[in-house]
Coordinates of C-alpha atoms in Angstrom, one line a residue:
X66 CA -29.7 67.1 -59.2
X67 CA -30.3 63.9 -60.8
X68 CA -26.8 63.7 -62.3
X69 CA -25.2 64.5 -58.8
X70 CA -27.4 61.9 -57.1
X71 CA -26.5 59.2 -59.6
X72 CA -22.8 59.8 -59.1
X73 CA -23.1 59.7 -55.4
X74 CA -25.0 56.4 -55.5
X75 CA -22.3 55.1 -57.8
X76 CA -19.6 56.0 -55.5
X77 CA -21.5 54.4 -52.6
X78 CA -22.0 51.2 -54.5
X79 CA -18.3 51.1 -55.3
X80 CA -17.5 51.6 -51.8
X81 CA -19.9 48.9 -50.7
X82 CA -18.3 46.4 -53.2
X83 CA -14.9 47.3 -51.9
X84 CA -16.1 46.6 -48.3
X85 CA -17.6 43.3 -49.4
X86 CA -14.4 42.3 -51.0
X87 CA -12.3 43.3 -48.2
X88 CA -14.5 41.5 -45.8
X89 CA -14.3 38.3 -47.9
X90 CA -10.5 38.7 -48.1
X91 CA -10.4 39.2 -44.2
X92 CA -12.7 36.1 -43.8
X93 CA -10.4 34.1 -46.1
X94 CA -7.4 35.1 -44.2
X95 CA -9.0 34.4 -40.8
X96 CA -10.0 30.9 -42.1
X97 CA -6.6 30.2 -43.3
X98 CA -5.1 31.3 -40.0
X99 CA -7.6 29.1 -38.2
X100 CA -6.9 26.2 -40.5
X101 CA -3.2 26.4 -40.1
X102 CA -3.5 27.0 -36.2
X103 CA -5.7 23.7 -36.1
X104 CA -3.3 21.8 -38.1
X105 CA -0.3 23.0 -35.9
X106 CA -2.3 22.0 -33.0
X107 CA -2.8 18.5 -34.3
X108 CA 1.0 18.4 -35.3
X109 CA 1.9 19.4 -31.8
X110 CA -0.3 16.8 -30.3
X111 CA 1.0 14.3 -32.7
X112 CA 4.6 15.3 -31.9
X113 CA 3.8 15.1 -28.2
X114 CA 2.5 11.6 -28.7
X115 CA 5.6 10.5 -30.7
X116 CA 7.7 11.8 -27.8
X117 CA 5.7 9.9 -25.3
X118 CA 5.9 6.8 -27.4
X119 CA 9.7 7.1 -27.7
X120 CA 9.7 7.4 -23.9
X121 CA 7.6 4.3 -23.6
X122 CA 10.1 2.4 -25.9
X123 CA 12.9 3.5 -23.8
X124 CA 11.1 2.4 -20.7
X125 CA 10.8 -1.1 -22.3
X126 CA 14.5 -1.1 -23.2
X127 CA 15.2 -0.3 -19.6
X128 CA 13.1 -3.0 -18.3
X129 CA 14.8 -5.5 -20.5
X130 CA 18.1 -4.4 -19.3
X131 CA 17.1 -4.6 -15.6
X132 CA 15.7 -8.1 -16.2
X133 CA 18.8 -9.1 -17.8
X134 CA 20.8 -7.8 -14.8
X135 CA 18.5 -9.8 -12.3
X136 CA 19.0 -12.9 -14.2
X137 CA 22.8 -12.4 -14.4
X138 CA 22.8 -11.8 -10.6
X139 CA 20.9 -15.0 -10.1
X140 CA 23.3 -17.0 -12.3
X141 CA 26.2 -15.5 -10.3
X142 CA 24.7 -16.5 -6.9
X143 CA 24.3 -20.0 -8.0
X144 CA 20.5 -19.9 -8.3
X145 CA 20.3 -20.4 -12.1
X146 CA 17.5 -22.8 -12.8
X147 CA 15.0 -21.3 -10.3
X148 CA 12.0 -19.5 -11.6
X149 CA 12.6 -15.7 -10.9
X150 CA 9.5 -14.4 -9.1
X151 CA 9.2 -10.6 -8.9
X152 CA 7.2 -8.5 -6.6
X153 CA 4.7 -5.8 -7.7
X154 CA 7.3 -3.1 -7.1
X155 CA 9.5 -4.7 -9.8
X156 CA 6.9 -5.4 -12.4
X157 CA 3.8 -3.1 -11.9
X158 CA 3.8 0.6 -12.9
X159 CA 7.5 0.7 -12.5
X160 CA 8.7 4.4 -13.2
X161 CA 11.6 5.0 -15.7
X162 CA 11.8 8.7 -15.9
X163 CA 8.4 10.0 -16.8
X164 CA 7.4 6.7 -18.3
X165 CA 6.2 3.5 -16.6
X166 CA 6.2 -0.2 -17.5
X167 CA 4.4 -3.4 -16.6
X168 CA 5.5 -7.1 -16.8
X169 CA 2.3 -8.9 -18.1
X170 CA 2.4 -12.3 -16.4
X171 CA 0.3 -15.4 -15.9
X172 CA -1.3 -17.2 -12.9
X173 CA -1.0 -20.8 -13.6
X174 CA -2.5 -21.9 -10.3
X175 CA -6.0 -20.3 -10.7
X176 CA -8.6 -20.5 -13.5
X177 CA -8.6 -17.3 -15.5
X178 CA -11.8 -15.3 -16.0
X179 CA -12.7 -11.7 -16.3
X180 CA -10.6 -10.0 -13.8
X181 CA -7.3 -8.4 -12.8
X182 CA -4.1 -9.1 -14.7
X183 CA -1.3 -11.1 -13.1
X184 CA 2.1 -9.5 -13.4
X185 CA 5.6 -11.0 -13.5
X186 CA 7.7 -13.3 -15.7
X187 CA 6.3 -16.1 -17.7
X188 CA 8.2 -19.4 -17.4
X189 CA 8.7 -21.0 -20.8
X190 CA 9.2 -24.3 -19.1
X191 CA 5.6 -24.4 -18.1
X192 CA 4.7 -25.0 -21.5
X193 CA 4.9 -27.9 -24.0
X194 CA 8.0 -27.8 -26.3
X195 CA 6.8 -28.1 -29.9
X196 CA 10.1 -29.9 -30.8
X197 CA 10.0 -32.6 -28.2
X198 CA 6.4 -33.1 -27.1
X199 CA 4.8 -36.6 -28.1
X200 CA 1.6 -36.8 -30.1
X201 CA -0.1 -38.5 -27.1
X202 CA 0.5 -35.3 -25.0
X203 CA 0.1 -32.7 -27.8
X204 CA -3.4 -33.9 -28.9
X205 CA -5.0 -33.0 -25.5
X206 CA -4.3 -29.3 -25.7
X207 CA -7.4 -27.2 -25.7
X208 CA -8.6 -26.5 -29.1
X209 CA -6.2 -28.9 -30.7
X210 CA -7.3 -31.1 -33.6
X211 CA -6.0 -34.3 -35.2
X212 CA -5.1 -32.4 -38.3
X213 CA -3.0 -29.8 -36.6
X214 CA -1.4 -32.5 -34.4
X215 CA -0.2 -34.4 -37.4
X216 CA 0.9 -31.1 -39.2
X217 CA 3.1 -30.2 -36.2
X218 CA 4.7 -33.6 -36.3
X219 CA 5.3 -33.4 -40.1
X220 CA 6.7 -29.9 -39.9
X221 CA 9.3 -30.9 -37.4
X222 CA 10.1 -34.4 -38.9
X223 CA 13.3 -34.2 -40.8
X224 CA 12.3 -37.3 -43.0
X225 CA 9.7 -35.2 -44.9
X226 CA 7.3 -38.2 -45.3
X227 CA 4.2 -37.1 -43.4
X228 CA 0.7 -36.9 -44.8
X229 CA 0.5 -33.1 -44.6
X230 CA 3.8 -32.4 -46.4
X231 CA 2.4 -32.1 -49.9
X232 CA -0.3 -29.5 -48.7
X233 CA 1.9 -26.7 -48.7
X234 CA 3.0 -27.0 -52.4
X235 CA -0.7 -26.5 -53.4
X236 CA -1.1 -23.1 -51.7
X237 CA -1.1 -19.6 -53.3
X238 CA 1.7 -18.7 -53.0
X239 CA 3.2 -22.2 -52.5
X240 CA 5.9 -23.0 -49.9
X241 CA 7.6 -26.1 -48.5
X242 CA 7.1 -28.0 -45.4
X243 CA 10.0 -27.2 -43.1
X244 CA 10.8 -30.7 -42.1
X245 CA 13.1 -29.3 -39.4
X246 CA 12.6 -28.3 -35.8
X247 CA 10.5 -25.3 -35.0
X248 CA 12.6 -22.1 -34.3
X249 CA 9.5 -20.0 -33.1
X250 CA 5.9 -20.7 -32.2
X251 CA 4.8 -18.2 -34.9
X252 CA 5.6 -20.9 -37.5
X253 CA 2.3 -22.7 -36.3
X254 CA 0.4 -20.0 -38.5
X255 CA 2.0 -21.7 -41.6
X256 CA 0.7 -25.2 -40.7
X257 CA -2.3 -27.1 -42.1
X258 CA -5.3 -26.8 -39.8
X259 CA -4.0 -23.8 -37.8
X260 CA -6.5 -21.1 -38.0
X261 CA -6.5 -18.1 -35.8
X262 CA -9.3 -19.3 -33.7
X263 CA -7.4 -22.4 -32.9
X264 CA -4.2 -20.5 -32.2
X265 CA -5.4 -17.5 -30.3
X266 CA -8.8 -18.7 -28.9
X267 CA -10.7 -16.0 -26.9
X268 CA -7.6 -14.2 -25.9
X269 CA -7.2 -11.8 -28.9
X270 CA -4.7 -9.4 -27.2
X271 CA -2.7 -12.3 -25.6
X272 CA -2.7 -10.9 -22.1
X273 CA -4.0 -13.9 -20.2
X274 CA -7.3 -12.5 -19.1
X275 CA -10.8 -12.2 -20.7
X276 CA -11.2 -8.4 -21.6
X277 CA -14.6 -6.7 -22.1
X278 CA -14.1 -6.4 -25.9
X279 CA -13.2 -10.1 -26.2
X280 CA -15.9 -12.6 -27.1
X281 CA -16.7 -15.4 -24.5
X282 CA -17.5 -18.0 -27.2
X283 CA -18.9 -20.7 -24.9
X284 CA -20.4 -18.1 -22.3
X285 CA -18.8 -19.8 -19.3
X286 CA -17.2 -16.6 -17.9
X287 CA -13.8 -18.0 -18.2
X288 CA -10.8 -17.3 -20.6
X289 CA -10.4 -20.1 -23.2
X290 CA -7.1 -19.2 -24.8
X291 CA -5.7 -21.0 -28.0
X292 CA -2.7 -23.3 -28.4
X293 CA -0.2 -20.4 -28.5
X294 CA -0.7 -20.0 -24.8
X295 CA 0.6 -23.4 -24.0
X296 CA 3.5 -24.1 -26.3
X297 CA 7.2 -23.0 -26.8
X298 CA 10.3 -24.0 -28.4
X299 CA 12.7 -22.6 -25.9
X300 CA 12.5 -24.9 -22.8
X301 CA 15.9 -26.6 -22.3
X302 CA 18.3 -27.3 -19.4
X303 CA 22.1 -27.5 -19.5
X304 CA 23.1 -31.2 -19.1
X305 CA 25.8 -30.4 -16.7
X306 CA 25.8 -29.5 -13.0
X307 CA 26.3 -25.9 -11.8
X308 CA 30.1 -26.6 -11.4
X309 CA 30.3 -27.8 -15.0
X310 CA 30.7 -31.4 -14.2
X311 CA 28.6 -34.0 -16.1
X312 CA 25.2 -35.2 -14.7
X313 CA 24.5 -38.8 -13.9
X314 CA 23.0 -40.6 -16.8
X315 CA 20.4 -43.1 -15.3
X316 CA 19.4 -44.6 -18.7
X317 CA 21.8 -47.4 -17.9
X318 CA 23.3 -48.1 -14.4
X319 CA 25.4 -50.9 -13.0
X320 CA 26.9 -51.7 -9.7
X321 CA 30.1 -50.1 -11.1
X322 CA 28.5 -46.7 -11.9
X323 CA 31.2 -44.8 -9.8
X324 CA 29.6 -41.3 -10.5
X325 CA 26.4 -42.5 -8.8
X326 CA 28.0 -44.3 -6.0
X327 CA 30.3 -41.3 -5.2
X328 CA 27.3 -38.9 -5.4
X329 CA 25.3 -41.0 -3.0
X330 CA 28.2 -41.7 -0.6
X331 CA 29.0 -37.9 -0.5
X332 CA 25.4 -36.9 0.4
X333 CA 24.2 -39.8 2.5
X334 CA 27.3 -41.8 3.7
X335 CA 28.4 -45.4 2.7
X336 CA 25.8 -47.3 4.5
X337 CA 22.8 -45.4 3.3
X338 CA 24.4 -45.3 -0.3
X339 CA 24.5 -49.1 -0.2
X340 CA 20.9 -49.3 0.8
X341 CA 19.8 -47.1 -2.1
X342 CA 21.9 -49.0 -4.5
X343 CA 20.2 -52.2 -3.3
X344 CA 16.8 -50.7 -3.6
X345 CA 17.6 -49.7 -7.1
X346 CA 18.6 -53.2 -8.0
X347 CA 22.1 -52.3 -8.5
X348 CA 23.7 -54.6 -5.8
X349 CA 22.3 -57.6 -3.9
X350 CA 22.7 -57.7 -0.2
X351 CA 25.3 -60.3 1.1
X352 CA 23.7 -63.6 2.3
X353 CA 26.1 -63.8 5.2
X354 CA 28.4 -61.5 7.1
X355 CA 31.7 -60.6 5.4
X356 CA 30.5 -61.5 1.9
X357 CA 30.8 -58.8 -0.7
X358 CA 27.6 -57.7 -2.4
X359 CA 27.0 -59.4 -5.8
X360 CA 26.7 -57.4 -9.1
X361 CA 23.3 -58.0 -10.8
X362 CA 22.6 -57.0 -14.4
X363 CA 22.5 -53.3 -15.5
X364 CA 19.3 -51.3 -14.6
X365 CA 17.7 -48.7 -16.8
X366 CA 15.5 -45.8 -15.7
X367 CA 13.3 -43.8 -18.2
X368 CA 13.3 -40.7 -15.9
X369 CA 14.4 -39.3 -12.7
X370 CA 10.9 -39.7 -11.2
X371 CA 11.1 -43.4 -12.0
X372 CA 14.4 -43.5 -10.4
X373 CA 13.1 -41.9 -7.2
X374 CA 10.2 -44.3 -6.8
X375 CA 12.6 -47.2 -7.0
X376 CA 15.3 -45.9 -4.8
X377 CA 13.3 -45.8 -1.6
X378 CA 14.8 -42.3 -0.8
X379 CA 12.8 -39.7 1.0
X380 CA 11.8 -36.4 -0.7
X381 CA 14.3 -34.6 1.4
X382 CA 17.1 -37.0 0.2
X383 CA 16.1 -36.9 -3.4
X384 CA 16.1 -32.9 -3.4
X385 CA 19.9 -33.3 -2.8
X386 CA 20.6 -35.3 -6.0
X387 CA 17.5 -34.9 -8.2
X388 CA 18.9 -32.2 -10.4
X389 CA 22.0 -34.2 -11.1
X390 CA 20.3 -37.0 -13.0
X391 CA 19.7 -37.1 -16.7
X392 CA 18.6 -39.6 -19.3
X393 CA 20.6 -38.2 -22.3
X394 CA 24.2 -37.5 -23.3
X395 CA 23.5 -34.4 -25.2
X396 CA 24.7 -30.9 -24.2
X397 CA 21.1 -29.9 -23.3
X398 CA 18.1 -31.6 -22.0
X399 CA 15.1 -30.2 -24.0
X400 CA 11.4 -30.1 -23.5
X401 CA 10.9 -30.9 -19.8
X402 CA 7.9 -29.2 -18.2
X403 CA 8.3 -27.4 -14.9
X404 CA 5.6 -29.0 -12.6
X405 CA 5.9 -26.1 -10.2
X406 CA 4.7 -23.6 -12.8
X407 CA 2.7 -25.5 -15.4
X408 CA -1.0 -24.8 -15.8
X409 CA -3.6 -27.5 -15.3
X410 CA -4.1 -27.5 -19.1
X411 CA -0.5 -28.4 -19.7
X412 CA -0.4 -31.0 -16.9
X413 CA -3.5 -32.6 -18.3
X414 CA -1.6 -33.2 -21.4
X415 CA 1.2 -34.8 -19.6
X416 CA -1.3 -37.1 -17.8
X417 CA -3.1 -38.3 -20.7
X418 CA -6.2 -36.1 -20.5
X419 CA -6.8 -36.7 -16.8
X420 CA -7.9 -33.2 -15.7
X421 CA -8.7 -34.5 -12.1
X422 CA -5.1 -35.6 -11.5
X423 CA -3.7 -32.4 -13.1
X424 CA -6.0 -30.3 -10.7
X425 CA -4.7 -32.4 -7.9
X426 CA -1.3 -31.4 -8.6
X427 CA -2.2 -27.7 -8.9
X428 CA -4.1 -27.9 -5.5
X429 CA -1.2 -29.7 -3.8
X430 CA 1.5 -27.1 -4.8
X431 CA -0.8 -24.3 -3.7
X432 CA -1.2 -25.8 -0.3
X433 CA 2.4 -27.0 0.1
X434 CA 4.6 -24.3 -1.5
X435 CA 7.5 -25.4 0.9
X436 CA 7.5 -28.9 -0.5
X437 CA 8.3 -28.2 -4.1
X438 CA 12.2 -28.5 -3.9
X439 CA 12.3 -31.5 -6.4
X440 CA 9.9 -33.5 -8.5
X441 CA 9.5 -35.9 -5.6
X442 CA 6.4 -33.9 -4.5
X443 CA 4.5 -35.3 -7.4
X444 CA 4.5 -38.8 -5.8
X445 CA 3.1 -37.3 -2.5
X446 CA 0.4 -35.3 -4.5
X447 CA -0.9 -38.1 -6.7
X448 CA -0.3 -41.0 -4.1
X449 CA -2.4 -44.2 -4.5
X450 CA -5.4 -42.3 -5.8
X451 CA -3.7 -41.7 -9.2
X452 CA -1.3 -44.5 -9.4
X453 CA -1.8 -44.8 -13.2
X454 CA -1.2 -41.2 -13.7
X455 CA 2.1 -41.5 -11.7
X456 CA 3.2 -44.3 -14.0
X457 CA 2.5 -42.1 -17.0
X458 CA 4.7 -39.3 -15.7
X459 CA 7.5 -41.7 -14.8
X460 CA 7.4 -43.5 -18.1
X461 CA 9.6 -40.6 -19.7
X462 CA 11.8 -37.8 -18.9
X463 CA 9.0 -35.2 -19.0
X464 CA 9.2 -33.1 -15.8
X465 CA 11.4 -30.8 -13.9
X466 CA 11.3 -28.1 -11.2
X467 CA 14.0 -25.9 -13.1
X468 CA 13.5 -23.1 -15.5
X469 CA 16.1 -21.4 -17.7
X470 CA 13.9 -19.5 -20.2
X471 CA 11.7 -16.6 -19.2
X472 CA 9.4 -14.3 -21.2
X473 CA 9.1 -10.8 -20.3
X474 CA 5.9 -9.4 -21.8
X475 CA 6.6 -5.6 -21.3
X476 CA 3.9 -2.9 -21.7
X477 CA 4.7 0.7 -21.2
X478 CA 3.2 4.3 -21.2
X479 CA 5.1 7.4 -21.7
X480 CA 4.6 10.8 -19.9
X481 CA 0.9 11.7 -19.2
X482 CA 0.0 8.1 -19.8
X483 CA 0.4 8.4 -23.5
X484 CA 2.3 6.6 -26.2
X485 CA 1.4 2.9 -25.3
X486 CA 3.9 0.3 -26.3
X487 CA 4.2 -3.5 -25.9
X488 CA 7.1 -5.7 -26.6
X489 CA 7.7 -9.4 -25.7
X490 CA 11.2 -10.7 -25.0
X491 CA 12.3 -14.3 -24.2
X492 CA 15.6 -14.5 -22.1
X493 CA 17.6 -17.7 -22.2
X494 CA 19.9 -18.5 -19.2
X495 CA 20.8 -22.1 -20.1
X496 CA 24.3 -21.1 -21.2
X497 CA 25.0 -19.4 -17.9
X498 CA 24.8 -15.9 -19.3
X499 CA 21.3 -14.4 -20.0
X500 CA 20.6 -13.8 -23.7
X501 CA 17.6 -12.5 -25.6
X502 CA 16.8 -15.2 -28.0
X503 CA 13.5 -13.6 -29.2
X504 CA 11.8 -10.3 -29.5
X505 CA 8.3 -9.3 -30.9
X506 CA 6.4 -6.1 -31.0
X507 CA 2.9 -6.7 -29.8
X508 CA 1.7 -3.1 -29.7
X509 CA -0.6 -3.8 -32.8
X510 CA -2.7 -6.2 -30.5
X511 CA -4.1 -3.2 -28.7
X512 CA -4.5 -2.4 -25.0
X513 CA -3.3 -5.1 -22.8
X514 CA -3.3 -3.8 -19.3
X515 CA -7.0 -4.4 -18.5
X516 CA -10.2 -2.5 -18.0
X517 CA -9.3 -1.7 -14.3
X518 CA -5.9 -0.2 -15.2
X519 CA -7.3 2.0 -17.9
X520 CA -10.0 3.4 -15.4
X521 CA -7.4 4.0 -12.9
X522 CA -5.1 5.9 -15.4
X523 CA -8.1 7.9 -16.6
X524 CA -9.0 8.9 -13.0
X525 CA -5.4 10.0 -12.4
X526 CA -5.3 12.0 -15.4
X527 CA -8.5 13.7 -14.5
X528 CA -7.0 14.7 -11.1

C-alpha cells in the first residue's frame, strides 16, 4: 500500500509541475501577445499622427500656393503695392481636404493683451528695416539697448571699424562680424547684446498674443514682445511706376524739371500746375501781365511728405501723384515704413520716442479709414499740435502707404485635429511677380493658435 501510494503521489506531483510550467508558459505567451499588441497600437497611433502631420504639411503648401495666386492676381489687376487684407473665410480654419490651416496675423491698431488671435497676412513694411533704419529711430524700440543698437550698426557697416567688431573673434567658437547688410532678422541672435529676452520678450511662441503659459514679466496684462516683432530686412518698393516709367526724383528740382511739370499738367491742368510749381519755389510769378515766369535756383526735398507740405496741394490732389515721387535713383526704395499698418511702437521710433503722437496717428487711421490713400493724412492727423513730430517725419524719406512684402505665418492641423504644423513664409512682390524669399519652420515653438482655439477643437473632438 505504501509503495502504491508513493507512486501515485509522485505522479500527481509531476502532473502539478507540468501544469505550473504550462501555466507559466501560457502566461508568458499572453504577456508577449499583450506587449506586441500594445506596441502595435502605439505604432498605429504614431503612424496615424504622421499621416495627419503630412496632411497638415500639405495644407500649408496649399495655403502658400493660394496666397501666391492672390498676390499674382493683385499684381495683374494693377493693385500691386496695396496691403492684401483677407477675410476670415480665407485665413481662419480654411479646409484643405481633411486638414485645416490658419494665417496668424497681427492687429497693429490695438494694444495686445491676453485674448483672441488676429488672422491675416503680416505687412513687412509695417516694421523697421535693419539695413536702413537710423540709430535715432532704432534705439527707441521696446527692449532695445545701447549695446545692441551699436552692434546692429557695426554688423551692417561695410567699413568694419565699429566698437563691437572685435567682440566676435573672442567667442567660443569664434566668428567674424559680417560687415555687410542683414539677410535675415535671425542674424540678430549672433550680435553682441542680443539675448533671447531682448529678442523675443514675453511672446515665446511668436504668435502676437499673451498666452496662458507665457510669463507676464511686468504684470501689466499686456503682451510686451521683443525686438523681432518690429524689425525686417525685406521692405522695399520698386523705384518705377506701375507702367515701368521712372519716378520723379524730388531730391533736386528746377523750373525745367519736365517730368514733374508734365505730371502736374496731366493731373491738374496747366494753370494749377503753375500754381503748385510756384508754391514749391520752382517758378516765380510774373510781376506784370505777359511776362514769363522767372527761374529761381534749384530746390531740394528730403521726402515726399516735405514736398506735399510745401506744394499747397490738397490731400486729394497729392494722392494722384504721391506714389510717383522718390528721393533716390536706385532700382528700389528700401526701408520705408507703411504708416497705414505700422504699430504704435514702430511709429514711436519714427517720431523720436513721442508715444502720444504715434497713438494720435493710430487713432486717426482707425477713425478715418477712407482717408488713407496717401501719406498726406499724416499732416491732418498730427496738425498743429504735433508740428515738431511732423518735421521729424518730413526730414527723411521714411514713410509710405505701399507694401510689397508680406509674411504668411501658417499653422495647420491634419485630420481629427492632429499633426500640428507651423511654417512662416515671406512673399516679395516688388519685382512684379510674387516670390517666396524666406521660409522658416516654427513648429518647434509649440501651439500658437491660442487657448480659445484649443478649447473649441477639444469640444468639437468630444462631440
